[in-house]
């Protein structure tokens, strides 16, 4: 999957309600905004919207070493989590740094 990566988060601690430990790695990506419509809901999207994807522990070093934002190819598998099929990011390749537009030169 090709994506625009805007950041990476690693969060760990003890959950307030359950008291159980947690350890989560999340990749923040920009995906094209999409339209959606149903009888009770309507969404019109232009540009990009944020999506969060879980990251495998083994892939953390790769995402910690990137400079954001960037465009990259993601290696994604699917795993069962809480009884549901979920995407899991296992790696990254073909990284291209995105440079901000210099408004003075434009």
GROMACS .gro file of C-alpha atoms in nm:
model
  106
    1UNK     CA    1   0.000   0.000   0.000
    2UNK     CA    2   0.138   0.340  -0.098
    3UNK     CA    3   0.072   0.612   0.158
    4UNK     CA    4   0.166   0.957   0.280
    5UNK     CA    5   0.305   0.909   0.631
    6UNK     CA    6   0.264   1.198   0.873
    7UNK     CA    7   0.388   1.042   1.198
    8UNK     CA    8   0.446   0.745   1.426
    9UNK     CA    9   0.335   0.696   1.789
   10UNK     CA   10   0.440   0.439   2.049
   11UNK     CA   11   0.220   0.443   2.359
   12UNK     CA   12   0.244   0.218   2.663
   13UNK     CA   13   0.114   0.222   3.016
   14UNK     CA   14  -0.163   0.091   3.239
   15UNK     CA   15  -0.526   0.128   3.127
   16UNK     CA   16  -0.737   0.337   3.368
   17UNK     CA   17  -1.051   0.124   3.358
   18UNK     CA   18  -0.912  -0.229   3.339
   19UNK     CA   19  -0.578  -0.178   3.513
   20UNK     CA   20  -0.416  -0.392   3.243
   21UNK     CA   21  -0.092  -0.293   3.071
   22UNK     CA   22  -0.101  -0.181   2.708
   23UNK     CA   23   0.164  -0.131   2.441
   24UNK     CA   24   0.053   0.019   2.108
   25UNK     CA   25   0.240   0.136   1.801
   26UNK     CA   26   0.045   0.349   1.553
   27UNK     CA   27   0.132   0.486   1.210
   28UNK     CA   28  -0.051   0.804   1.113
   29UNK     CA   29  -0.118   0.822   0.738
   30UNK     CA   30  -0.302   1.059   0.508
   31UNK     CA   31  -0.547   0.888   0.276
   32UNK     CA   32  -0.769   1.039   0.007
   33UNK     CA   33  -1.092   1.166   0.159
   34UNK     CA   34  -1.388   0.964   0.041
   35UNK     CA   35  -1.756   1.028   0.012
   36UNK     CA   36  -2.002   0.814   0.203
   37UNK     CA   37  -2.379   0.817   0.212
   38UNK     CA   38  -2.654   0.619   0.377
   39UNK     CA   39  -3.008   0.686   0.491
   40UNK     CA   40  -2.890   0.845   0.819
   41UNK     CA   41  -2.541   0.971   0.733
   42UNK     CA   42  -2.373   1.174   0.460
   43UNK     CA   43  -2.003   1.259   0.422
   44UNK     CA   44  -1.852   1.464   0.140
   45UNK     CA   45  -1.474   1.457   0.136
   46UNK     CA   46  -1.209   1.640  -0.063
   47UNK     CA   47  -0.834   1.630  -0.010
   48UNK     CA   48  -0.703   1.394   0.256
   49UNK     CA   49  -0.813   1.254   0.590
   50UNK     CA   50  -0.617   1.088   0.871
   51UNK     CA   51  -0.609   0.712   0.922
   52UNK     CA   52  -0.428   0.527   1.201
   53UNK     CA   53  -0.276   0.185   1.135
   54UNK     CA   54  -0.133  -0.051   1.399
   55UNK     CA   55   0.238  -0.129   1.359
   56UNK     CA   56   0.413  -0.455   1.448
   57UNK     CA   57   0.674  -0.426   1.723
   58UNK     CA   58   0.942  -0.553   1.485
   59UNK     CA   59   0.876  -0.258   1.250
   60UNK     CA   60   0.913   0.014   1.517
   61UNK     CA   61   1.284   0.090   1.444
   62UNK     CA   62   1.208   0.152   1.075
   63UNK     CA   63   0.938   0.408   1.155
   64UNK     CA   64   1.141   0.574   1.434
   65UNK     CA   65   1.422   0.645   1.187
   66UNK     CA   66   1.208   0.817   0.920
   67UNK     CA   67   1.175   1.192   0.867
   68UNK     CA   68   0.810   1.294   0.839
   69UNK     CA   69   0.613   1.370   0.629
   70UNK     CA   70   0.711   1.122   0.361
   71UNK     CA   71   0.563   0.904   0.091
   72UNK     CA   72   0.629   0.529   0.122
   73UNK     CA   73   0.528   0.176   0.035
   74UNK     CA   74   0.387  -0.008   0.339
   75UNK     CA   75   0.411  -0.383   0.395
   76UNK     CA   76   0.071  -0.475   0.541
   77UNK     CA   77  -0.065  -0.809   0.658
   78UNK     CA   78  -0.397  -0.888   0.824
   79UNK     CA   79  -0.432  -1.036   1.172
   80UNK     CA   80  -0.724  -1.129   1.393
   81UNK     CA   81  -0.752  -0.891   1.690
   82UNK     CA   82  -1.049  -0.891   1.930
   83UNK     CA   83  -1.230  -1.126   1.693
   84UNK     CA   84  -1.193  -0.896   1.391
   85UNK     CA   85  -0.958  -0.899   1.093
   86UNK     CA   86  -0.729  -0.594   1.129
   87UNK     CA   87  -0.447  -0.457   0.912
   88UNK     CA   88  -0.097  -0.467   1.063
   89UNK     CA   89   0.196  -0.267   0.923
   90UNK     CA   90   0.506  -0.490   0.916
   91UNK     CA   91   0.752  -0.269   0.732
   92UNK     CA   92   0.822   0.019   0.498
   93UNK     CA   93   1.015   0.067   0.173
   94UNK     CA   94   1.064   0.315  -0.112
   95UNK     CA   95   1.058   0.617   0.121
   96UNK     CA   96   1.056   0.963  -0.041
   97UNK     CA   97   1.075   1.271   0.181
   98UNK     CA   98   0.803   1.529   0.114
   99UNK     CA   99   0.935   1.884   0.115
  100UNK     CA  100   0.718   2.183   0.203
  101UNK     CA  101   0.652   2.435  -0.073
  102UNK     CA  102   0.869   2.746  -0.043
  103UNK     CA  103   0.605   3.018  -0.077
  104UNK     CA  104   0.871   3.286  -0.134
  105UNK     CA  105   0.995   3.106  -0.446
  106UNK     CA  106   0.647   3.031  -0.578
   0.00000   0.00000   0.00000
